[in-house]
Short mmCIF file of C-alpha atoms and ligand atoms in Angstrom, two decimals:
data_model
loop_
_atom_site.label_atom_id
_atom_site.label_comp_id
_atom_site.label_asym_id
_atom_site.label_seq_id
_atom_site.Cartn_x
_atom_site.Cartn_y
_atom_site.Cartn_z
CA MET A 1 84.19 -14.72 -24.24
CA ALA A 2 87.66 -13.52 -23.47
CA PRO A 3 90.34 -15.23 -23.06
CA ILE A 4 88.64 -18.06 -24.43
CA ALA A 5 86.99 -16.68 -27.69
CA LYS A 6 87.59 -13.39 -28.75
CA VAL A 7 87.76 -11.28 -31.90
CA GLY A 8 87.39 -7.76 -30.36
CA GLY A 9 85.62 -5.81 -27.80
CA LEU A 10 82.36 -8.21 -27.29
CA GLY A 11 84.62 -11.04 -26.24
CA ASP A 12 85.95 -8.68 -23.43
CA VAL A 13 82.65 -7.83 -22.36
CA VAL A 14 81.26 -11.08 -21.99
CA GLY A 15 84.46 -12.50 -20.31
CA GLY A 16 84.80 -9.56 -18.08
CA LEU A 17 81.05 -8.81 -16.97
CA THR A 18 80.04 -12.26 -16.13
CA LYS A 19 83.42 -12.85 -14.01
CA GLU A 20 82.13 -9.70 -12.12
CA LEU A 21 78.50 -10.91 -11.80
CA VAL A 22 79.84 -14.09 -10.31
CA LYS A 23 81.78 -12.07 -7.63
CA LYS A 24 78.78 -10.37 -7.04
CA LYS A 25 76.97 -13.32 -5.96
CA ILE A 26 74.80 -13.54 -9.06
CA GLU A 27 74.32 -17.12 -10.81
CA THR A 28 75.77 -17.07 -14.14
CA THR A 29 75.65 -19.05 -17.04
CA VAL A 30 77.34 -18.58 -20.69
CA ILE A 31 76.42 -20.43 -23.72
CA LEU A 32 78.61 -20.31 -26.53
CA PRO A 33 79.39 -22.36 -29.65
CA LYS A 34 82.36 -24.54 -29.28
CA TYR A 35 84.36 -22.90 -31.58
CA GLN A 36 87.59 -24.72 -33.14
CA ASN A 37 89.98 -22.15 -31.88
CA LEU A 38 88.56 -22.15 -28.47
CA LYS A 39 91.26 -21.91 -25.96
CA ILE A 40 90.26 -24.75 -23.80
CA ASP A 41 93.06 -24.67 -21.47
CA PHE A 42 91.62 -21.89 -19.66
CA LEU A 43 88.60 -24.03 -18.84
CA LYS A 44 88.30 -25.92 -15.57
CA ASP A 45 86.30 -29.46 -15.27
CA LEU A 46 85.27 -29.71 -18.71
CA LYS A 47 83.09 -32.56 -19.52
CA ILE A 48 80.58 -33.88 -21.46
CA TYR A 49 76.93 -32.53 -20.40
CA LYS A 50 74.81 -34.34 -23.05
CA LYS A 51 75.49 -36.41 -26.03
CA LYS A 52 73.23 -36.48 -29.05
CA PHE A 53 71.24 -33.49 -28.34
CA GLN A 54 69.03 -33.17 -31.37
CA ILE A 55 67.81 -30.24 -33.09
CA PHE A 56 65.45 -30.33 -35.86
CA GLU A 57 66.87 -28.20 -38.70
CA LYS A 58 66.66 -28.28 -42.69
CA GLN A 59 64.25 -31.16 -42.30
CA ARG A 60 66.41 -33.56 -40.32
CA TRP A 61 67.05 -34.16 -36.85
CA GLN A 62 70.74 -32.90 -36.17
CA LYS A 63 72.89 -34.23 -33.61
CA ASN A 64 74.97 -32.25 -30.92
CA THR A 65 77.14 -32.70 -27.99
CA ILE A 66 76.70 -30.30 -25.11
CA TYR A 67 79.91 -29.83 -22.89
CA LEU A 68 79.88 -28.12 -19.57
CA ALA A 69 83.14 -26.43 -18.10
CA ARG A 70 84.07 -23.61 -15.84
CA LEU A 71 85.68 -20.33 -16.31
CA ASN A 72 86.58 -17.76 -13.33
CA LYS A 73 83.71 -19.57 -11.48
CA VAL A 74 81.32 -18.80 -14.42
CA GLN A 75 79.46 -21.81 -15.46
CA ILE A 76 80.10 -22.53 -19.43
CA TYR A 77 77.95 -24.63 -22.07
CA LEU A 78 79.62 -25.49 -25.48
CA ILE A 79 77.52 -26.39 -27.99
CA GLU A 80 79.35 -28.38 -30.42
CA ASP A 81 77.23 -29.08 -33.41
CA HIS A 82 77.79 -32.08 -35.75
CA LYS A 83 77.41 -30.16 -38.99
CA ASN A 84 80.43 -28.35 -38.52
CA TYR A 85 79.13 -24.81 -38.63
CA PHE A 86 81.64 -23.75 -35.77
CA SER A 87 84.58 -25.97 -36.53
CA LYS A 88 86.07 -23.39 -38.89
CA PRO A 89 89.31 -21.28 -38.24
CA LYS A 90 87.31 -17.99 -37.21
CA ILE A 91 84.77 -17.20 -35.33
CA TYR A 92 83.01 -15.27 -37.82
CA GLY A 93 83.72 -13.80 -41.36
CA TYR A 94 81.88 -16.88 -43.42
CA LYS A 95 79.06 -16.56 -46.17
CA ALA A 96 77.36 -18.92 -43.93
CA ASP A 97 77.37 -16.80 -40.75
CA VAL A 98 73.70 -16.00 -40.72
CA THR A 99 72.87 -20.01 -40.88
CA ARG A 100 75.76 -20.81 -38.20
CA PHE A 101 74.42 -18.30 -35.77
CA LEU A 102 70.59 -19.05 -36.23
CA TYR A 103 71.34 -22.61 -35.85
CA PHE A 104 72.94 -21.68 -32.76
CA CYS A 105 70.29 -19.44 -31.16
CA LYS A 106 67.62 -22.26 -31.80
CA THR A 107 69.87 -24.89 -29.85
CA VAL A 108 70.41 -22.33 -26.92
CA LEU A 109 66.58 -21.94 -26.60
CA GLU A 110 66.53 -25.87 -26.95
CA LEU A 111 68.72 -26.06 -24.06
CA LEU A 112 67.41 -24.01 -21.85
CA LYS A 113 63.78 -25.43 -22.63
CA PHE A 114 65.35 -29.23 -21.87
CA GLN A 115 66.73 -27.78 -18.54
CA ASN A 116 63.40 -26.26 -17.42
CA LYS A 117 64.33 -23.95 -15.01
CA THR A 118 62.98 -20.34 -14.86
CA ILE A 119 65.64 -17.70 -15.84
CA ASP A 120 65.70 -14.27 -14.57
CA ILE A 121 67.52 -12.41 -17.14
CA LEU A 122 68.69 -13.81 -20.55
CA HIS A 123 71.44 -11.31 -22.09
CA ILE A 124 71.96 -11.73 -25.68
CA HIS A 125 74.81 -9.53 -27.57
CA ASP A 126 74.28 -8.10 -31.25
CA TRP A 127 72.71 -9.69 -34.19
CA HIS A 128 74.24 -12.85 -33.81
CA THR A 129 71.76 -13.73 -31.05
CA ALA A 130 69.15 -11.25 -31.31
CA VAL A 131 66.73 -13.51 -33.05
CA ILE A 132 66.77 -15.22 -29.44
CA ALA A 133 64.19 -12.52 -28.28
CA PRO A 134 61.47 -13.05 -31.17
CA LEU A 135 61.79 -16.87 -31.21
CA TYR A 136 61.20 -16.74 -27.33
CA LYS A 137 58.41 -14.47 -26.93
CA GLU A 138 56.21 -15.67 -30.27
CA ILE A 139 57.34 -19.70 -29.86
CA TYR A 140 59.08 -20.73 -26.84
CA ALA A 141 57.52 -18.78 -24.00
CA LYS A 142 53.90 -20.54 -25.53
CA ASP A 143 55.97 -23.80 -25.09
CA GLY A 144 56.92 -23.68 -21.33
CA LEU A 145 60.08 -22.23 -21.30
CA LYS A 146 60.28 -19.55 -18.82
CA ILE A 147 62.57 -16.15 -19.23
CA LYS A 148 61.47 -13.35 -17.38
CA LYS A 149 63.51 -10.49 -19.21
CA ILE A 150 65.62 -10.30 -22.08
CA VAL A 151 68.49 -7.85 -22.52
CA LEU A 152 70.00 -6.94 -25.79
CA SER A 153 73.42 -5.49 -25.73
CA ILE A 154 74.78 -3.43 -28.77
CA HIS A 155 78.25 -3.43 -29.29
CA ASN A 156 77.73 -2.36 -33.25
CA LEU A 157 74.65 -1.55 -34.65
CA LYS A 158 76.21 -1.56 -38.09
CA TYR A 159 76.07 -4.90 -38.40
CA GLN A 160 72.55 -6.42 -38.41
CA GLY A 161 72.11 -9.81 -39.68
CA TYR A 162 70.03 -10.33 -42.68
CA CYS A 163 68.18 -13.26 -43.84
CA LYS A 164 65.32 -14.70 -45.87
CA PRO A 165 62.09 -16.01 -44.22
CA LYS A 166 63.42 -19.55 -45.50
CA ASP A 167 66.30 -19.36 -43.25
CA ILE A 168 63.66 -19.61 -40.24
CA LYS A 169 61.70 -21.91 -42.02
CA ASN A 170 64.87 -24.33 -42.07
CA LEU A 171 64.65 -24.02 -38.13
CA GLY A 172 61.23 -25.67 -38.33
CA PHE A 173 59.47 -22.27 -37.64
CA ASN A 174 57.34 -20.23 -40.01
CA GLY A 175 59.49 -17.78 -41.55
CA ARG A 176 57.06 -15.79 -43.42
CA TYR A 177 55.07 -15.04 -39.77
CA PHE A 178 58.20 -12.93 -39.15
CA LEU A 179 58.14 -11.00 -42.33
CA LYS A 180 55.83 -8.23 -41.09
CA ASP A 181 56.65 -4.36 -40.39
CA GLU A 182 55.84 -4.77 -36.84
CA LYS A 183 58.06 -7.77 -36.59
CA LEU A 184 61.28 -8.75 -38.55
CA LYS A 185 60.84 -7.26 -41.65
CA ASP A 186 63.71 -4.99 -42.77
CA PRO A 187 62.42 -1.46 -43.28
CA LYS A 188 64.28 -1.03 -46.60
CA ARG A 189 63.96 -4.87 -48.09
CA PRO A 190 60.65 -6.14 -48.09
CA ARG A 191 61.58 -9.63 -48.61
CA THR A 192 64.16 -9.62 -46.08
CA LEU A 193 64.31 -10.27 -42.33
CA ASN A 194 66.61 -8.21 -40.11
CA LEU A 195 67.28 -10.29 -36.72
CA LEU A 196 68.71 -7.11 -34.96
CA LYS A 197 65.37 -5.58 -35.66
CA GLY A 198 63.80 -8.24 -33.79
CA GLY A 199 66.33 -8.26 -30.97
CA LEU A 200 65.13 -4.57 -30.54
CA ILE A 201 61.63 -4.50 -30.70
CA TYR A 202 61.14 -8.22 -28.70
CA SER A 203 64.01 -7.47 -25.86
CA ASP A 204 63.11 -5.82 -22.70
CA LEU A 205 66.03 -3.47 -22.26
CA ILE A 206 68.57 -2.36 -24.89
CA VAL A 207 72.01 -1.43 -23.75
CA PRO A 208 74.21 0.30 -26.48
CA VAL A 209 77.95 0.26 -24.61
CA SER A 210 78.38 3.82 -24.02
CA GLU A 211 76.07 6.64 -23.44
CA THR A 212 76.78 8.80 -26.12
CA TYR A 213 76.63 5.75 -28.70
CA ALA A 214 73.12 5.16 -27.20
CA LYS A 215 72.37 9.16 -27.94
CA GLU A 216 74.19 8.75 -31.50
CA ILE A 217 72.35 5.64 -32.68
CA LEU A 218 68.94 7.71 -32.29
CA LEU A 219 70.33 9.94 -34.89
CA LEU A 220 69.25 9.62 -38.71
CA GLN A 221 72.20 10.58 -39.98
CA ASN A 222 74.07 7.53 -38.14
CA GLU A 223 71.73 4.98 -38.48
CA LYS A 224 69.09 5.26 -41.47
CA ASN A 225 68.09 1.49 -41.66
CA LEU A 226 66.60 1.21 -37.91
CA HIS A 227 65.89 4.71 -37.27
CA ASP A 228 62.25 4.34 -36.99
CA VAL A 229 62.42 1.10 -34.85
CA LEU A 230 64.92 2.70 -32.55
CA LYS A 231 62.75 5.81 -32.12
CA GLU A 232 59.87 3.84 -31.29
CA ASN A 233 61.73 1.87 -28.77
CA LYS A 234 63.69 4.78 -27.28
CA LYS A 235 62.42 4.30 -23.77
CA LYS A 236 64.05 1.11 -23.68
CA ILE A 237 67.65 2.15 -24.40
CA LYS A 238 70.05 2.69 -21.52
CA GLY A 239 73.61 3.26 -22.40
CA ILE A 240 76.09 1.65 -20.16
CA LEU A 241 80.12 1.79 -20.65
CA ASN A 242 82.26 -1.09 -20.67
CA GLY A 243 84.83 -1.91 -18.25
CA ILE A 244 88.31 -3.48 -18.58
CA ASP A 245 89.47 -6.31 -16.45
CA TRP A 246 93.11 -6.18 -17.73
CA SER A 247 96.14 -5.24 -15.38
CA PRO A 248 99.85 -4.52 -15.82
CA LYS A 249 100.44 -5.50 -12.41
CA THR A 250 99.33 -9.28 -13.00
CA ASP A 251 99.45 -9.41 -16.71
CA ARG A 252 100.88 -12.88 -17.66
CA PHE A 253 102.10 -11.51 -20.90
CA LEU A 254 104.37 -8.78 -19.58
CA ARG A 255 107.81 -9.69 -18.53
CA TYR A 256 108.22 -6.32 -16.85
CA LYS A 257 104.85 -6.01 -14.84
CA PHE A 258 104.01 -2.57 -13.28
CA SER A 259 101.58 -0.70 -11.50
CA LYS A 260 100.07 2.91 -10.58
CA ASP A 261 101.51 2.62 -6.92
CA LEU A 262 104.98 2.64 -7.79
CA SER A 263 106.96 5.94 -7.39
CA LEU A 264 107.17 7.82 -10.76
CA LYS A 265 110.67 6.73 -11.26
CA LYS A 266 110.36 3.17 -10.98
CA LEU A 267 107.16 3.30 -13.48
CA ILE A 268 109.15 5.29 -15.83
CA ASN A 269 111.94 2.75 -15.68
CA LEU A 270 109.32 -0.31 -15.97
CA LYS A 271 107.43 1.38 -18.99
CA LYS A 272 111.00 1.80 -20.78
CA LYS A 273 111.70 -1.62 -20.46
CA ASN A 274 108.69 -2.75 -21.77
CA LYS A 275 109.30 -0.63 -24.73
CA ARG A 276 112.86 -2.18 -25.20
CA HIS A 277 111.61 -5.46 -25.11
CA LEU A 278 109.14 -4.99 -27.82
CA GLN A 279 111.58 -2.84 -29.80
CA LYS A 280 113.91 -5.80 -29.86
CA HIS A 281 111.10 -8.38 -30.44
CA LEU A 282 110.01 -6.38 -33.40
CA ASN A 283 113.43 -5.43 -34.87
CA LEU A 284 112.63 -1.73 -34.23
CA ASP A 285 115.49 1.06 -33.46
CA LEU A 286 116.53 0.68 -29.91
CA ALA A 287 115.90 4.51 -29.26
CA ASP A 288 114.37 6.54 -26.58
CA LYS A 289 111.76 7.81 -28.92
CA PRO A 290 107.80 8.20 -28.08
CA LEU A 291 105.91 5.18 -29.51
CA ILE A 292 102.42 5.24 -31.20
CA CYS A 293 100.55 2.04 -31.26
CA SER A 294 97.11 1.16 -33.03
CA ILE A 295 95.20 -2.33 -32.20
CA GLY A 296 92.26 -3.15 -33.87
CA ARG A 297 90.21 -4.75 -36.35
CA LEU A 298 91.22 -2.93 -39.76
CA VAL A 299 87.95 -2.08 -40.73
CA TYR A 300 86.32 1.27 -42.21
CA GLN A 301 84.81 2.07 -38.91
CA LYS A 302 88.31 2.15 -37.26
CA GLY A 303 89.58 5.16 -39.61
CA PRO A 304 92.04 3.38 -41.50
CA SER A 305 93.10 6.50 -43.58
CA LEU A 306 93.45 8.41 -40.44
CA ILE A 307 95.61 5.72 -38.98
CA LYS A 308 97.90 5.79 -41.81
CA LYS A 309 98.20 9.61 -41.54
CA SER A 310 99.35 9.45 -37.96
CA LEU A 311 101.87 6.58 -38.86
CA ILE A 312 103.30 8.95 -41.13
CA THR A 313 103.33 11.82 -39.04
CA ALA A 314 105.04 9.72 -36.39
CA LEU A 315 107.84 8.79 -38.76
CA LYS A 316 108.29 12.28 -39.82
CA ASN A 317 108.20 13.61 -36.25
CA LYS A 318 111.15 11.49 -34.55
CA ALA A 319 108.61 8.76 -33.16
CA GLN A 320 108.26 4.96 -33.82
CA PHE A 321 104.57 3.35 -34.66
CA VAL A 322 103.62 -0.09 -34.34
CA LEU A 323 100.17 -1.62 -36.00
CA LEU A 324 98.49 -4.65 -34.97
CA GLY A 325 95.24 -5.29 -37.12
CA ASP A 326 93.06 -8.01 -37.58
CA ALA A 327 92.53 -7.50 -41.23
CA PHE A 328 89.02 -8.20 -42.43
CA ASP A 329 88.70 -6.12 -45.24
CA LYS A 330 90.57 -7.02 -48.58
CA LYS A 331 90.52 -3.33 -49.90
CA ILE A 332 92.24 -1.84 -46.47
CA LYS A 333 94.49 -4.98 -46.42
CA LYS A 334 95.84 -4.39 -49.71
CA GLN A 335 96.32 -0.31 -49.00
CA PHE A 336 98.41 -1.44 -45.71
CA TYR A 337 100.27 -4.03 -47.31
CA LYS A 338 101.28 -1.35 -49.89
CA LEU A 339 102.35 1.24 -47.10
CA LYS A 340 104.17 -1.98 -45.14
CA ASN A 341 106.09 -2.51 -48.56
CA GLU A 342 107.26 0.93 -48.91
CA LEU A 343 108.24 1.42 -45.38
CA LYS A 344 110.12 -2.07 -45.19
CA ASN A 345 113.56 -0.47 -44.71
CA ASN A 346 112.26 1.87 -42.21
CA SER A 347 113.38 0.38 -38.69
CA ASN A 348 110.96 3.03 -36.73
CA VAL A 349 107.76 1.27 -37.97
CA CYS A 350 106.02 -2.35 -37.64
CA ILE A 351 102.88 -3.30 -39.27
CA LEU A 352 101.32 -6.84 -38.51
CA PHE A 353 98.23 -8.41 -39.70
CA LYS A 354 97.25 -10.96 -37.15
CA HIS A 355 95.14 -11.55 -34.11
CA ASP A 356 97.87 -11.96 -31.48
CA GLU A 357 96.63 -11.72 -27.88
CA MET A 358 100.17 -11.77 -26.05
CA LEU A 359 101.59 -9.18 -28.48
CA ALA A 360 98.88 -6.85 -28.02
CA HIS A 361 99.28 -6.70 -24.33
CA GLN A 362 103.28 -6.39 -24.68
CA ILE A 363 102.44 -3.44 -27.37
CA PHE A 364 100.03 -1.45 -24.77
CA ALA A 365 102.48 -1.91 -21.97
CA ALA A 366 105.20 -0.54 -24.06
CA ALA A 367 103.55 2.14 -26.08
CA ASP A 368 103.44 5.86 -25.01
CA PHE A 369 100.27 6.58 -27.14
CA VAL A 370 97.42 4.82 -28.67
CA ILE A 371 95.82 6.11 -31.55
CA VAL A 372 92.06 5.51 -31.93
CA PRO A 373 90.43 7.71 -34.76
CA SER A 374 87.29 5.95 -35.25
CA LEU A 375 84.37 7.08 -37.64
CA PHE A 376 82.20 5.58 -35.03
CA GLU A 377 82.97 4.06 -31.62
CA PRO A 378 80.26 2.20 -29.63
CA CYS A 379 82.62 2.05 -26.83
CA GLY A 380 85.94 1.52 -27.85
CA LEU A 381 88.17 -0.66 -25.28
CA THR A 382 91.74 0.30 -26.45
CA GLN A 383 91.62 3.60 -25.20
CA LEU A 384 90.56 2.27 -21.74
CA ILE A 385 93.39 -0.11 -21.81
CA GLY A 386 95.89 2.84 -23.09
CA PHE A 387 94.88 4.51 -19.72
CA LYS A 388 95.52 1.39 -17.57
CA TYR A 389 98.87 0.70 -19.42
CA GLY A 390 100.46 3.93 -19.59
CA ALA A 391 99.53 4.52 -23.02
CA ILE A 392 98.07 8.05 -23.82
CA PRO A 393 94.93 7.98 -25.93
CA ILE A 394 94.95 10.09 -29.09
CA VAL A 395 91.37 9.63 -30.51
CA ARG A 396 88.47 11.30 -32.36
CA LYS A 397 85.61 12.50 -30.18
CA THR A 398 82.88 9.78 -31.09
CA GLY A 399 80.78 7.13 -28.89
CA GLY A 400 82.68 5.86 -25.90
CA LEU A 401 86.10 7.59 -26.83
CA ALA A 402 84.04 11.15 -26.30
CA ASP A 403 82.66 9.30 -23.02
CA THR A 404 86.24 8.85 -21.77
CA VAL A 405 88.86 10.86 -23.41
CA PHE A 406 89.46 14.52 -22.71
CA ASP A 407 91.72 16.63 -24.66
CA LEU A 408 94.76 18.17 -22.41
CA ASP A 409 94.20 21.87 -23.87
CA ASP A 410 90.39 21.79 -23.65
CA LYS A 411 89.41 24.45 -21.57
CA LYS A 412 85.82 23.36 -21.51
CA ILE A 413 86.79 20.65 -19.30
CA LYS A 414 88.20 20.52 -15.84
CA LYS A 415 91.92 20.64 -15.65
CA ASN A 416 92.42 17.58 -13.73
CA GLN A 417 89.90 15.52 -16.10
CA ARG A 418 91.73 16.22 -18.90
CA ASN A 419 93.60 12.99 -20.01
CA GLY A 420 94.56 12.60 -23.59
CA PHE A 421 94.33 14.16 -27.17
CA ALA A 422 91.33 14.47 -28.74
CA PHE A 423 89.81 16.15 -32.15
CA GLU A 424 86.44 16.59 -33.54
CA LYS A 425 86.16 16.32 -37.23
CA PHE A 426 87.09 13.19 -39.45
CA ASN A 427 89.79 14.53 -41.54
CA GLU A 428 93.66 13.89 -41.75
CA SER A 429 94.91 17.29 -41.31
CA LEU A 430 93.46 17.15 -37.88
CA VAL A 431 94.97 13.72 -37.02
CA GLU A 432 98.19 15.06 -38.15
CA LYS A 433 97.81 18.06 -36.17
CA THR A 434 96.74 16.31 -33.25
CA THR A 435 99.51 13.49 -33.39
CA LYS A 436 102.28 16.52 -33.60
CA ARG A 437 100.87 17.96 -30.37
CA ALA A 438 101.14 14.54 -28.47
CA LEU A 439 104.63 14.23 -29.75
CA SER A 440 105.56 17.45 -28.80
CA PHE A 441 104.27 16.77 -25.29
CA TRP A 442 106.41 13.74 -24.91
CA TYR A 443 109.39 15.77 -26.12
CA ASP A 444 108.92 19.19 -24.52
CA ASN A 445 107.13 17.89 -21.14
CA ASN A 446 108.55 14.67 -20.53
CA GLN A 447 108.44 14.54 -16.93
CA LYS A 448 104.68 15.83 -17.06
CA PHE A 449 104.23 13.20 -19.57
CA TYR A 450 104.76 10.28 -17.20
CA GLN A 451 102.68 11.94 -14.37
CA LEU A 452 99.78 12.07 -16.91
CA VAL A 453 100.63 8.31 -17.52
CA LYS A 454 100.51 7.65 -13.69
CA LYS A 455 97.53 9.75 -13.18
CA ASN A 456 95.73 7.93 -15.98
CA MET A 457 96.46 4.65 -14.52
CA LYS A 458 94.89 5.30 -11.83
CA LEU A 459 91.40 5.99 -13.67
CA ASN A 460 88.72 3.80 -12.76
CA PHE A 461 87.41 1.68 -15.79
CA SER A 462 86.76 -1.41 -13.62
CA TRP A 463 84.10 -4.21 -14.44
CA GLN A 464 83.09 -3.55 -10.97
CA LEU A 465 81.72 -0.05 -11.63
CA SER A 466 80.28 -1.28 -15.05
CA ALA A 467 78.50 -4.55 -13.63
CA SER A 468 76.91 -2.85 -10.70
CA LYS A 469 75.13 -0.62 -13.25
CA TYR A 470 73.81 -3.85 -15.30
CA ILE A 471 72.93 -5.16 -11.85
CA LYS A 472 70.86 -2.22 -11.15
CA ALA A 473 69.45 -2.40 -14.52
CA TYR A 474 68.59 -6.10 -14.42
CA LYS A 475 66.65 -5.56 -10.87
CA SER A 476 64.75 -2.56 -12.43
CA LEU A 477 63.56 -4.92 -14.94
CA LEU A 478 62.43 -7.37 -12.49
CA ARG A 479 60.89 -5.34 -10.30
P1 ADP B 1 85.93 -3.63 -31.40
O1 ADP B 1 85.10 -4.24 -30.34
O2 ADP B 1 85.20 -2.65 -32.42
O3 ADP B 1 86.63 -4.75 -32.29
P2 ADP B 1 87.18 -2.53 -29.07
O4 ADP B 1 88.12 -1.46 -29.01
O5 ADP B 1 85.94 -2.48 -28.18
O6 ADP B 1 87.02 -2.85 -30.85
O7 ADP B 1 87.89 -3.86 -28.77
C1 ADP B 1 88.70 -4.58 -29.32
C2 ADP B 1 89.70 -5.52 -28.47
O8 ADP B 1 90.01 -6.47 -29.19
C3 ADP B 1 90.71 -4.93 -27.52
O9 ADP B 1 90.94 -5.68 -26.38
C4 ADP B 1 92.07 -5.19 -28.47
O10 ADP B 1 93.06 -5.26 -27.54
C5 ADP B 1 91.49 -6.52 -29.20
N1 ADP B 1 92.10 -6.60 -30.47
C6 ADP B 1 91.59 -5.92 -31.41
N2 ADP B 1 92.55 -6.27 -32.50
C7 ADP B 1 93.43 -7.23 -32.31
C8 ADP B 1 94.69 -7.65 -32.81
N3 ADP B 1 94.79 -8.01 -33.92
N4 ADP B 1 95.32 -8.88 -32.02
C9 ADP B 1 95.07 -8.93 -30.38
N5 ADP B 1 94.16 -8.12 -30.04
C10 ADP B 1 93.28 -7.27 -30.58
#
């Protein structure tokens, strides 16, 4: 839940959506693990809600402390387990992730049962919390807990969460009971449970995070493992595009704030000041050149080979490139380390492997382009942030990228809707061509470039819009 806990887009969504729901007078509560790296300074009124909250796991009663706080008027419960499942440096990325999140899910259900309230909508996200749906319907509903409807958001279907019946047994439930075709049994692994499958079957509404992604996941070539399950539950699927709640007008990380309402001259001036500021900070040449950025988890999905190609193309074509990547994948990290080393004397490029929220904001404000050449992309937030911060997106047409970015030269699209650079096939020569096209636009039509920047900043990808779609969906479920 951004800004207190975030790896990628899921964090932005939980933060942005709940903030907007509260504005629309919906009573909203978030339950999170008390991650070690939680940015507690953002929270208001943090206090202990319940000490020694006991959960039966692995044949023993385990103690938890539950905290209560507020963030943007949203009520938040934080679960601190005494087994140190969540007192680790990262939010996820451990061998024990399944055990950690199963424990969290059971604690959530126990907490809700303890509170003895009727809940209209329980909204769960990805595999990490998907098991809440089957556990509720098979166990807790019969045990007095009242949840009217469960909504499952799919931020990324590639991660499904596998475990053995024994892992469910560790929570004190009959694990083998769930090992059936119509329940959680994985379609390809007969002795394995698939937690996301459980979420798909037992939830009342499935929300992939863009309309195109909602269609893409139904195609066998994109999702082989859960193809049949998705097909059988097709009626429950409804894509809703994410919003963003970033703004360069109020961004606390920016020294030179700017807005869509400024005159073009002032806007250009402030964009350039942001670029100069970043160039100084990252030891780049202080030159008036186009700057391309790439910000994201450095994983296969994000098209690292294409990012690399775009970077090299930029350097060959009088441009600068900044890459800020959270390196999860060792192999990819190694390739980029090699590249970084080869380019260590090049003052037009900066490659950084870390998660740095402040720097991400400053890069978006400084950049002229943001490249997102993903293999698949459920929604994608960086192209939306790009629009808002004056960085024109260069993307591959897939998922949410295809729903939001329209090529300047695409004759099939109305002229006033064209807003960036897009290519279809996942290959290096296309990303090279498209990067060159984008850079030529900057060099040959610089005034038009900034006019497009200003126009894009006015596009509405607000949470106001997306949250009202969610509310409509919640309401129709309750009808
Ligand atoms: P995904 O959810 O697949 O990671 P999205 O494009 O939906 O991708 O969301 C990415 C979000 O995470 C954006 O807000 C982006 O700015 C942020 N982000 C990604 N990598 C980093 C990083 N290394 N440092 C700071 N923020 C990052």
